[in-house]
mmCIF file of C-alpha atoms in Angstrom:
data_model
loop_
_atom_site.group_PDB
_atom_site.id
_atom_site.type_symbol
_atom_site.label_atom_id
_atom_site.label_comp_id
_atom_site.label_asym_id
_atom_site.label_seq_id
_atom_site.Cartn_x
_atom_site.Cartn_y
_atom_site.Cartn_z
ATOM 1 C CA MET A 1 -33.319 45.553 -60.530
ATOM 2 C CA THR A 2 -36.136 42.274 -60.195
ATOM 3 C CA TRP A 3 -34.975 38.703 -60.989
ATOM 4 C CA THR A 4 -36.897 37.313 -63.986
ATOM 5 C CA THR A 5 -37.428 33.917 -64.646
ATOM 6 C CA ILE A 6 -36.157 32.353 -67.907
ATOM 7 C CA PRO A 7 -38.341 30.422 -69.698
ATOM 8 C CA ASP A 8 -37.528 26.594 -70.865
ATOM 9 C CA PHE A 9 -35.967 26.538 -74.243
ATOM 10 C CA ALA A 10 -36.811 23.883 -76.612
ATOM 11 C CA THR A 11 -34.796 22.345 -79.607
ATOM 12 C CA GLY A 12 -34.694 24.871 -82.675
ATOM 13 C CA ASP A 13 -35.762 27.760 -80.482
ATOM 14 C CA ILE A 14 -34.269 31.123 -81.843
ATOM 15 C CA VAL A 15 -33.617 33.260 -78.472
ATOM 16 C CA ARG A 16 -35.021 36.603 -78.487
ATOM 17 C CA ALA A 17 -32.825 39.600 -77.808
ATOM 18 C CA GLU A 18 -35.114 39.906 -74.738
ATOM 19 C CA THR A 19 -34.111 36.999 -73.257
ATOM 20 C CA PHE A 20 -30.990 37.095 -73.836
ATOM 21 C CA GLN A 21 -31.182 40.883 -72.026
ATOM 22 C CA ASP A 22 -33.128 38.850 -69.160
ATOM 23 C CA ILE A 23 -30.660 36.169 -68.854
ATOM 24 C CA TRP A 24 -27.994 39.404 -68.473
ATOM 25 C CA SER A 25 -29.845 40.851 -65.931
ATOM 26 C CA ASN A 26 -29.858 37.991 -63.783
ATOM 27 C CA LEU A 27 -26.438 37.736 -64.085
ATOM 28 C CA TYR A 28 -26.039 41.541 -62.716
ATOM 29 C CA HIS A 29 -28.364 40.386 -60.132
ATOM 30 C CA LEU A 30 -25.812 37.579 -58.662
ATOM 31 C CA LYS A 31 -23.327 39.810 -59.218
ATOM 32 C CA ASN A 32 -24.897 42.665 -56.761
ATOM 33 C CA PRO A 33 -27.199 41.118 -54.742
ATOM 34 C CA PRO A 34 -29.726 42.875 -52.372
ATOM 35 C CA TYR A 35 -27.754 44.628 -49.610
ATOM 36 C CA LEU A 36 -28.012 46.950 -46.952
ATOM 37 C CA GLN A 37 -26.089 48.525 -43.918
ATOM 38 C CA ASN A 38 -26.770 51.028 -41.386
ATOM 39 C CA GLU A 39 -23.734 52.116 -39.484
ATOM 40 C CA LEU A 40 -24.305 52.834 -35.733
ATOM 41 C CA SER A 41 -21.411 55.005 -35.499
ATOM 42 C CA ASP A 42 -22.860 58.183 -33.426
ATOM 43 C CA ASN A 43 -20.794 58.124 -30.275
ATOM 44 C CA ASN A 44 -23.448 59.995 -28.303
ATOM 45 C CA ASN A 45 -26.293 57.878 -28.862
ATOM 46 C CA SER A 46 -27.622 55.200 -27.043
ATOM 47 C CA TRP A 47 -30.690 53.285 -26.357
ATOM 48 C CA THR A 48 -31.823 51.823 -22.902
ATOM 49 C CA ILE A 49 -34.380 48.890 -21.860
ATOM 50 C CA THR A 50 -35.776 47.934 -18.356
ATOM 51 C CA SER A 51 -38.642 45.904 -19.460
ATOM 52 C CA THR A 52 -38.223 42.145 -18.789
ATOM 53 C CA SER A 53 -41.733 41.291 -20.324
ATOM 54 C CA ALA A 54 -41.686 41.125 -24.102
ATOM 55 C CA PHE A 55 -39.390 41.770 -26.882
ATOM 56 C CA ALA A 56 -39.496 45.437 -28.206
ATOM 57 C CA ASP A 57 -37.715 47.215 -30.851
ATOM 58 C CA VAL A 58 -34.730 49.043 -30.598
ATOM 59 C CA ASP A 59 -35.202 51.424 -33.249
ATOM 60 C CA THR A 60 -37.702 51.254 -36.118
ATOM 61 C CA THR A 61 -35.154 53.233 -38.080
ATOM 62 C CA LYS A 62 -31.343 52.562 -36.949
ATOM 63 C CA LEU A 63 -32.329 48.490 -36.616
ATOM 64 C CA ARG A 64 -34.798 48.293 -39.208
ATOM 65 C CA HIS A 65 -34.249 47.348 -43.050
ATOM 66 C CA GLU A 66 -37.174 47.615 -45.208
ATOM 67 C CA PHE A 67 -36.399 45.374 -48.582
ATOM 68 C CA GLU A 68 -37.202 43.672 -51.533
ATOM 69 C CA SER A 69 -36.146 39.573 -51.789
ATOM 70 C CA TYR A 70 -36.075 37.769 -54.769
ATOM 71 C CA GLY A 71 -36.832 34.826 -53.154
ATOM 72 C CA ASN A 72 -33.146 33.806 -51.542
ATOM 73 C CA ASP A 73 -31.544 33.345 -48.323
ATOM 74 C CA LEU A 74 -30.703 36.463 -46.474
ATOM 75 C CA LEU A 75 -27.534 36.836 -43.764
ATOM 76 C CA VAL A 76 -28.212 39.323 -41.185
ATOM 77 C CA GLY A 77 -25.372 40.977 -39.012
ATOM 78 C CA LEU A 78 -25.398 42.851 -36.162
ATOM 79 C CA MET A 79 -22.788 44.576 -34.291
ATOM 80 C CA ILE A 80 -23.218 46.570 -31.525
ATOM 81 C CA ASP A 81 -21.984 47.614 -28.028
ATOM 82 C CA TYR A 82 -23.688 45.986 -24.900
ATOM 83 C CA PHE A 83 -23.759 47.033 -21.636
ATOM 84 C CA HIS A 84 -25.987 46.380 -18.337
ATOM 85 C CA SER A 85 -26.125 48.354 -15.131
ATOM 86 C CA ALA A 86 -25.858 45.224 -13.059
ATOM 87 C CA ASN A 87 -23.003 42.867 -12.222
ATOM 88 C CA ASN A 88 -23.601 39.998 -14.943
ATOM 89 C CA GLY A 89 -26.508 41.564 -16.005
ATOM 90 C CA ILE A 90 -28.199 39.850 -18.901
ATOM 91 C CA ALA A 91 -30.486 40.778 -21.845
ATOM 92 C CA ALA A 92 -31.738 39.103 -24.694
ATOM 93 C CA PHE A 93 -31.384 39.719 -28.574
ATOM 94 C CA THR A 94 -33.970 38.417 -31.785
ATOM 95 C CA LEU A 95 -34.837 39.330 -34.802
ATOM 96 C CA GLN A 96 -38.515 39.799 -36.308
ATOM 97 C CA LEU A 97 -39.179 39.481 -40.163
ATOM 98 C CA ASP A 98 -42.695 40.692 -41.128
ATOM 99 C CA GLY A 99 -43.864 41.215 -37.224
ATOM 100 C CA THR A 100 -42.726 37.257 -36.674
ATOM 101 C CA ALA A 101 -40.023 36.808 -34.319
ATOM 102 C CA LEU A 102 -37.396 34.468 -35.819
ATOM 103 C CA GLY A 103 -36.411 33.328 -32.077
ATOM 104 C CA ASN A 104 -38.212 31.755 -29.439
ATOM 105 C CA SER A 105 -39.679 33.135 -25.993
ATOM 106 C CA ASN A 106 -36.034 33.959 -25.223
ATOM 107 C CA GLY A 107 -34.854 35.452 -28.348
ATOM 108 C CA LEU A 108 -32.030 34.225 -30.494
ATOM 109 C CA GLN A 109 -28.827 35.114 -27.922
ATOM 110 C CA LYS A 110 -28.499 36.558 -24.586
ATOM 111 C CA MET A 111 -25.832 39.182 -23.766
ATOM 112 C CA TYR A 112 -23.751 39.014 -21.008
ATOM 113 C CA ARG A 113 -22.057 41.626 -18.815
ATOM 114 C CA PHE A 114 -19.233 39.728 -17.327
ATOM 115 C CA GLY A 115 -18.781 40.404 -13.804
ATOM 116 C CA ASN A 116 -18.429 44.227 -13.297
ATOM 117 C CA GLY A 117 -16.780 44.653 -16.846
ATOM 118 C CA ALA A 118 -17.213 47.660 -19.069
ATOM 119 C CA GLU A 119 -19.419 47.520 -22.534
ATOM 120 C CA HIS A 120 -18.254 45.465 -24.874
ATOM 121 C CA VAL A 121 -19.122 44.665 -28.874
ATOM 122 C CA SER A 122 -21.869 41.819 -29.095
ATOM 123 C CA GLN A 123 -22.197 40.069 -32.253
ATOM 124 C CA LEU A 124 -25.028 38.123 -33.995
ATOM 125 C CA ILE A 125 -24.815 36.731 -37.161
ATOM 126 C CA TYR A 126 -27.908 34.823 -38.686
ATOM 127 C CA VAL A 127 -29.371 33.348 -41.872
ATOM 128 C CA ILE A 128 -32.645 33.164 -42.670
ATOM 129 C CA ASN A 129 -33.668 30.322 -45.298
ATOM 130 C CA ASP A 130 -35.816 30.912 -48.331
ATOM 131 C CA VAL A 131 -37.181 34.577 -47.778
ATOM 132 C CA ALA A 132 -40.320 34.759 -49.566
ATOM 133 C CA ALA A 133 -39.675 37.193 -53.183
ATOM 134 C CA GLY A 134 -41.679 40.506 -52.347
ATOM 135 C CA GLU A 135 -41.413 43.395 -49.897
ATOM 136 C CA HIS A 136 -40.089 42.964 -46.239
ATOM 137 C CA THR A 137 -39.013 44.504 -42.820
ATOM 138 C CA ILE A 138 -36.736 42.813 -40.675
ATOM 139 C CA ASP A 139 -36.256 44.700 -37.243
ATOM 140 C CA ALA A 140 -33.548 44.059 -34.117
ATOM 141 C CA GLN A 141 -35.506 43.916 -31.261
ATOM 142 C CA TRP A 142 -34.708 43.210 -27.512
ATOM 143 C CA LYS A 143 -35.633 43.034 -23.909
ATOM 144 C CA ASN A 144 -34.107 42.635 -20.518
ATOM 145 C CA VAL A 145 -33.448 39.566 -18.423
ATOM 146 C CA THR A 146 -31.954 39.985 -15.179
ATOM 147 C CA ALA A 147 -32.721 43.514 -12.745
ATOM 148 C CA GLY A 148 -31.762 46.588 -14.047
ATOM 149 C CA THR A 149 -30.605 48.652 -17.482
ATOM 150 C CA ALA A 150 -29.568 47.369 -20.496
ATOM 151 C CA THR A 151 -28.154 49.420 -23.130
ATOM 152 C CA PHE A 152 -27.081 49.267 -26.266
ATOM 153 C CA PHE A 153 -24.559 52.127 -27.360
ATOM 154 C CA GLU A 154 -23.549 52.966 -30.891
ATOM 155 C CA ASP A 155 -19.910 52.969 -31.466
ATOM 156 C CA THR A 156 -17.456 53.678 -34.696
ATOM 157 C CA ALA A 157 -17.328 50.363 -36.149
ATOM 158 C CA ASN A 158 -20.873 49.083 -35.441
ATOM 159 C CA LYS A 159 -23.216 48.183 -37.951
ATOM 160 C CA PHE A 160 -26.594 46.453 -38.777
ATOM 161 C CA GLN A 161 -26.452 44.954 -42.085
ATOM 162 C CA ILE A 162 -28.420 42.573 -44.546
ATOM 163 C CA LEU A 163 -27.275 40.487 -47.808
ATOM 164 C CA GLU A 164 -29.665 38.287 -49.843
ATOM 165 C CA PHE A 165 -27.622 35.139 -51.089
ATOM 166 C CA MET B 1 -10.717 37.021 -63.630
ATOM 167 C CA ALA B 2 -12.607 40.186 -64.407
ATOM 168 C CA TRP B 3 -16.249 40.968 -64.802
ATOM 169 C CA THR B 4 -17.306 42.651 -67.974
ATOM 170 C CA ASP B 5 -20.149 44.958 -68.431
ATOM 171 C CA ILE B 6 -22.798 44.590 -71.698
ATOM 172 C CA ASP B 7 -24.566 46.974 -73.551
ATOM 173 C CA GLU B 8 -28.296 46.524 -73.874
ATOM 174 C CA TYR B 9 -29.328 44.061 -76.372
ATOM 175 C CA ASP B 10 -31.774 45.492 -79.166
ATOM 176 C CA VAL B 11 -34.875 43.526 -80.931
ATOM 177 C CA ALA B 12 -33.424 41.192 -83.884
ATOM 178 C CA GLN B 13 -29.750 41.582 -82.809
ATOM 179 C CA LEU B 14 -28.152 38.522 -83.486
ATOM 180 C CA ALA B 15 -25.808 37.290 -80.473
ATOM 181 C CA ASN B 16 -22.093 37.492 -81.631
ATOM 182 C CA ALA B 17 -19.184 35.082 -80.640
ATOM 183 C CA PRO B 18 -17.433 38.030 -78.297
ATOM 184 C CA ALA B 19 -21.067 38.481 -76.131
ATOM 185 C CA MET B 20 -21.532 34.922 -75.543
ATOM 186 C CA ALA B 21 -17.901 34.567 -74.395
ATOM 187 C CA SER B 22 -18.379 37.607 -72.296
ATOM 188 C CA LEU B 23 -21.698 35.801 -70.999
ATOM 189 C CA LYS B 24 -19.804 32.494 -70.233
ATOM 190 C CA ASP B 25 -16.798 34.593 -68.600
ATOM 191 C CA ASN B 26 -18.941 36.259 -65.919
ATOM 192 C CA ILE B 27 -20.949 33.044 -65.484
ATOM 193 C CA ASN B 28 -17.662 31.472 -64.298
ATOM 194 C CA TYR B 29 -16.699 34.582 -62.387
ATOM 195 C CA LEU B 30 -20.047 34.114 -60.107
ATOM 196 C CA LEU B 31 -18.902 30.685 -59.623
ATOM 197 C CA THR B 32 -15.268 31.522 -58.533
ATOM 198 C CA PRO B 33 -15.331 35.267 -57.548
ATOM 199 C CA ASN B 34 -12.263 36.810 -57.046
ATOM 200 C CA ALA B 35 -10.897 35.942 -53.526
ATOM 201 C CA ALA B 36 -7.861 35.605 -51.357
ATOM 202 C CA THR B 37 -7.545 33.710 -48.347
ATOM 203 C CA TYR B 38 -4.460 33.052 -45.450
ATOM 204 C CA HIS B 39 -4.611 29.924 -43.270
ATOM 205 C CA HIS B 40 -2.327 29.894 -40.623
ATOM 206 C CA PRO B 41 0.002 26.661 -40.534
ATOM 207 C CA GLY B 42 -0.628 26.283 -36.678
ATOM 208 C CA THR B 43 3.087 26.498 -35.466
ATOM 209 C CA GLY B 44 5.585 29.101 -34.591
ATOM 210 C CA ALA B 45 5.058 31.826 -32.345
ATOM 211 C CA ASN B 46 1.801 33.409 -30.945
ATOM 212 C CA TYR B 47 1.050 36.753 -32.383
ATOM 213 C CA THR B 48 1.458 39.170 -29.158
ATOM 214 C CA THR B 49 0.376 42.532 -28.948
ATOM 215 C CA THR B 50 0.825 45.250 -25.973
ATOM 216 C CA GLY B 51 -0.238 48.315 -28.128
ATOM 217 C CA LEU B 52 -3.204 49.511 -30.115
ATOM 218 C CA GLY B 53 -4.189 48.934 -33.744
ATOM 219 C CA ASP B 54 -1.334 47.131 -34.642
ATOM 220 C CA ASP B 55 -1.720 44.670 -37.666
ATOM 221 C CA LEU B 56 -1.775 41.146 -36.555
ATOM 222 C CA ASP B 57 0.533 40.298 -39.079
ATOM 223 C CA SER B 58 1.280 42.438 -41.402
ATOM 224 C CA THR B 59 2.599 40.150 -44.112
ATOM 225 C CA ASN B 60 -0.051 37.164 -43.653
ATOM 226 C CA PHE B 61 -3.144 38.643 -42.489
ATOM 227 C CA ASN B 62 -3.038 41.199 -45.043
ATOM 228 C CA LEU B 63 -4.881 40.481 -48.255
ATOM 229 C CA THR B 64 -5.042 41.818 -51.414
ATOM 230 C CA ILE B 65 -7.644 41.696 -54.401
ATOM 231 C CA THR B 66 -8.317 42.893 -57.412
ATOM 232 C CA THR B 67 -12.098 43.362 -58.018
ATOM 233 C CA SER B 68 -14.738 44.771 -60.524
ATOM 234 C CA GLY B 69 -16.082 47.076 -58.253
ATOM 235 C CA GLY B 70 -19.131 46.972 -55.618
ATOM 236 C CA LEU B 71 -19.298 44.709 -52.506
ATOM 237 C CA VAL B 72 -16.490 42.620 -50.533
ATOM 238 C CA ALA B 73 -16.784 40.738 -47.608
ATOM 239 C CA ALA B 74 -14.164 39.669 -45.429
ATOM 240 C CA CYS B 75 -14.178 37.029 -42.673
ATOM 241 C CA PHE B 76 -11.970 36.303 -39.942
ATOM 242 C CA TYR B 77 -11.512 33.811 -37.280
ATOM 243 C CA GLY B 78 -9.183 32.978 -34.350
ATOM 244 C CA MET B 79 -8.937 32.549 -30.748
ATOM 245 C CA PHE B 80 -8.021 35.609 -28.477
ATOM 246 C CA LYS B 81 -6.359 35.915 -25.167
ATOM 247 C CA SER B 82 -5.646 38.166 -22.597
ATOM 248 C CA SER B 83 -3.139 38.583 -19.966
ATOM 249 C CA SER B 84 -5.964 40.094 -17.540
ATOM 250 C CA ILE B 85 -9.282 40.151 -16.808
ATOM 251 C CA SER B 86 -9.358 43.838 -16.276
ATOM 252 C CA SER B 87 -7.829 43.950 -19.917
ATOM 253 C CA THR B 88 -9.579 43.664 -23.246
ATOM 254 C CA VAL B 89 -8.380 42.390 -26.434
ATOM 255 C CA ARG B 90 -9.560 43.928 -29.683
ATOM 256 C CA ALA B 91 -9.758 43.365 -33.295
ATOM 257 C CA ASN B 92 -10.975 44.545 -36.642
ATOM 258 C CA ILE B 93 -10.662 44.406 -40.639
ATOM 259 C CA VAL B 94 -10.010 47.348 -42.031
ATOM 260 C CA HIS B 95 -10.168 48.376 -45.602
ATOM 261 C CA VAL B 96 -6.429 49.861 -46.446
ATOM 262 C CA GLU B 97 -6.756 53.535 -47.631
ATOM 263 C CA PRO B 98 -3.897 55.468 -48.894
ATOM 264 C CA ILE B 99 -5.585 58.652 -47.302
ATOM 265 C CA SER B 100 -7.666 57.031 -44.463
ATOM 266 C CA TYR B 101 -6.163 54.124 -43.303
ATOM 267 C CA ALA B 102 -4.297 55.458 -40.209
ATOM 268 C CA GLY B 103 -7.652 57.086 -38.974
ATOM 269 C CA ARG B 104 -9.227 53.530 -39.634
ATOM 270 C CA ASN B 105 -6.924 51.918 -36.950
ATOM 271 C CA LEU B 106 -8.536 54.017 -34.240
ATOM 272 C CA PHE B 107 -8.374 51.729 -30.795
ATOM 273 C CA TRP B 108 -11.931 52.181 -30.540
ATOM 274 C CA ASP B 109 -12.645 51.295 -34.016
ATOM 275 C CA TYR B 110 -13.222 47.557 -33.449
ATOM 276 C CA ALA B 111 -15.393 44.698 -34.397
ATOM 277 C CA VAL B 112 -14.409 41.900 -31.444
ATOM 278 C CA GLU B 113 -13.305 41.717 -28.067
ATOM 279 C CA THR B 114 -12.506 39.415 -25.320
ATOM 280 C CA ASN B 115 -11.182 39.808 -21.993
ATOM 281 C CA SER B 116 -10.607 35.959 -21.529
ATOM 282 C CA THR B 117 -7.530 34.949 -19.877
ATOM 283 C CA ASP B 118 -8.315 30.762 -20.505
ATOM 284 C CA THR B 119 -5.398 28.953 -21.293
ATOM 285 C CA ASN B 120 -6.687 28.595 -24.734
ATOM 286 C CA GLY B 121 -8.484 32.151 -24.826
ATOM 287 C CA GLU B 122 -11.882 32.608 -26.729
ATOM 288 C CA PRO B 123 -13.199 31.901 -30.323
ATOM 289 C CA ARG B 124 -13.954 35.071 -32.150
ATOM 290 C CA GLY B 125 -15.066 34.692 -35.574
ATOM 291 C CA TRP B 126 -16.746 37.551 -37.816
ATOM 292 C CA ILE B 127 -17.603 38.836 -41.285
ATOM 293 C CA GLN B 128 -17.235 42.301 -42.174
ATOM 294 C CA PHE B 129 -18.764 44.009 -45.659
ATOM 295 C CA PHE B 130 -17.531 46.951 -47.273
ATOM 296 C CA PRO B 131 -19.740 48.259 -50.207
ATOM 297 C CA GLY B 132 -19.468 50.384 -52.783
ATOM 298 C CA LEU B 133 -15.225 49.768 -53.549
ATOM 299 C CA SER B 134 -14.157 50.780 -56.824
ATOM 300 C CA ALA B 135 -12.884 48.491 -59.354
ATOM 301 C CA GLY B 136 -9.529 47.511 -58.971
ATOM 302 C CA SER B 137 -6.843 46.441 -56.080
ATOM 303 C CA HIS B 138 -7.669 46.459 -52.550
ATOM 304 C CA SER B 139 -5.569 45.382 -49.436
ATOM 305 C CA PHE B 140 -7.781 44.178 -46.442
ATOM 306 C CA LYS B 141 -5.760 43.544 -42.826
ATOM 307 C CA VAL B 142 -7.019 42.249 -39.645
ATOM 308 C CA VAL B 143 -5.606 44.886 -37.061
ATOM 309 C CA TRP B 144 -5.826 44.322 -33.176
ATOM 310 C CA GLY B 145 -4.849 46.108 -29.582
ATOM 311 C CA ILE B 146 -5.327 45.435 -25.956
ATOM 312 C CA GLY B 147 -7.332 48.078 -23.719
ATOM 313 C CA GLY B 148 -6.565 48.372 -19.983
ATOM 314 C CA GLY B 149 -2.803 47.155 -20.382
ATOM 315 C CA GLY B 150 -1.179 43.553 -20.405
ATOM 316 C CA THR B 151 -0.833 41.577 -23.404
ATOM 317 C CA GLY B 152 -3.260 40.279 -25.952
ATOM 318 C CA THR B 153 -2.421 36.862 -27.968
ATOM 319 C CA VAL B 154 -3.928 34.727 -30.880
ATOM 320 C CA LEU B 155 -3.194 31.325 -30.259
ATOM 321 C CA VAL B 156 -1.575 30.476 -33.833
ATOM 322 C CA SER B 157 -2.274 26.398 -32.886
ATOM 323 C CA TRP B 158 -6.127 26.969 -33.720
ATOM 324 C CA ARG B 159 -4.731 28.015 -37.213
ATOM 325 C CA PRO B 160 -6.422 31.430 -37.490
ATOM 326 C CA ARG B 161 -8.146 32.187 -40.686
ATOM 327 C CA PHE B 162 -8.472 35.552 -42.923
ATOM 328 C CA THR B 163 -10.269 35.061 -46.028
ATOM 329 C CA VAL B 164 -11.810 38.375 -48.318
ATOM 330 C CA TRP B 165 -14.186 37.969 -51.175
ATOM 331 C CA GLU B 166 -15.871 40.042 -53.898
ATOM 332 C CA ILE B 167 -19.895 39.563 -53.521
#
């Protein structure tokens, strides 16, 4: 379903069936906005990173969404289990839209292992304003910050989602 | 308020009153979609748990909406506290399904967690989406538990809030 620009009306115009249909189609778009969700629920799967140099894609299938925007804002949600091999170990996370990082050189957020704690769920909710109409790719990226190995685990409730609104 | 599906329009077909009424109703529906909220008044006893997969509050943090089918979003905010740094309070929002609800309440099936022992706990707020739901009545609950023993607490003075709405 595509978004159709409705022409302006002038007094005395007769509304054509096609225009009326476009109005209805646009309403359906508003009722059913683009939404994609990858379930990260394979409890046997994980990703690791040791490099502290540059952000890298986590997984170009499970943590990537390719979508067609109608030119609105985009809500991005990530829920994933995080662990670091070192006590108080830190990793950083960012999003990349069409090859351009949305965060600064430190990313959008850091993830911490508190003390010698176990893995825990890390959450990111992020809104990208005014995404241009057309095809786009969004990637989740990460890098290590402190010495050791950072790990993402899939777990039952984890997800990577986008919703245009 | 319900969403009304319509048939395709044909060339030269005249718009009639029922079609215009449906158009109006659907626009109003998009303005105020089906939704429900519980905002705790902030008084009374805190919520506590020593179990795994308990209802936070089976009466209040248990919201039902009637949807037109499709995507539903749910959002919870609250201050969570653990009795011990070695114990982890965990919480999730579940779609109550007659068949698989019990299975969805598993200990490992959670969206957020914290082991904060601070007096005020630690804030946790999150959104969960439930795509592809059928048209009709759907209920959503906040469930929680604590791993590692001890007691988990949600501090009501911070007025936890739960909202579900149809997208």
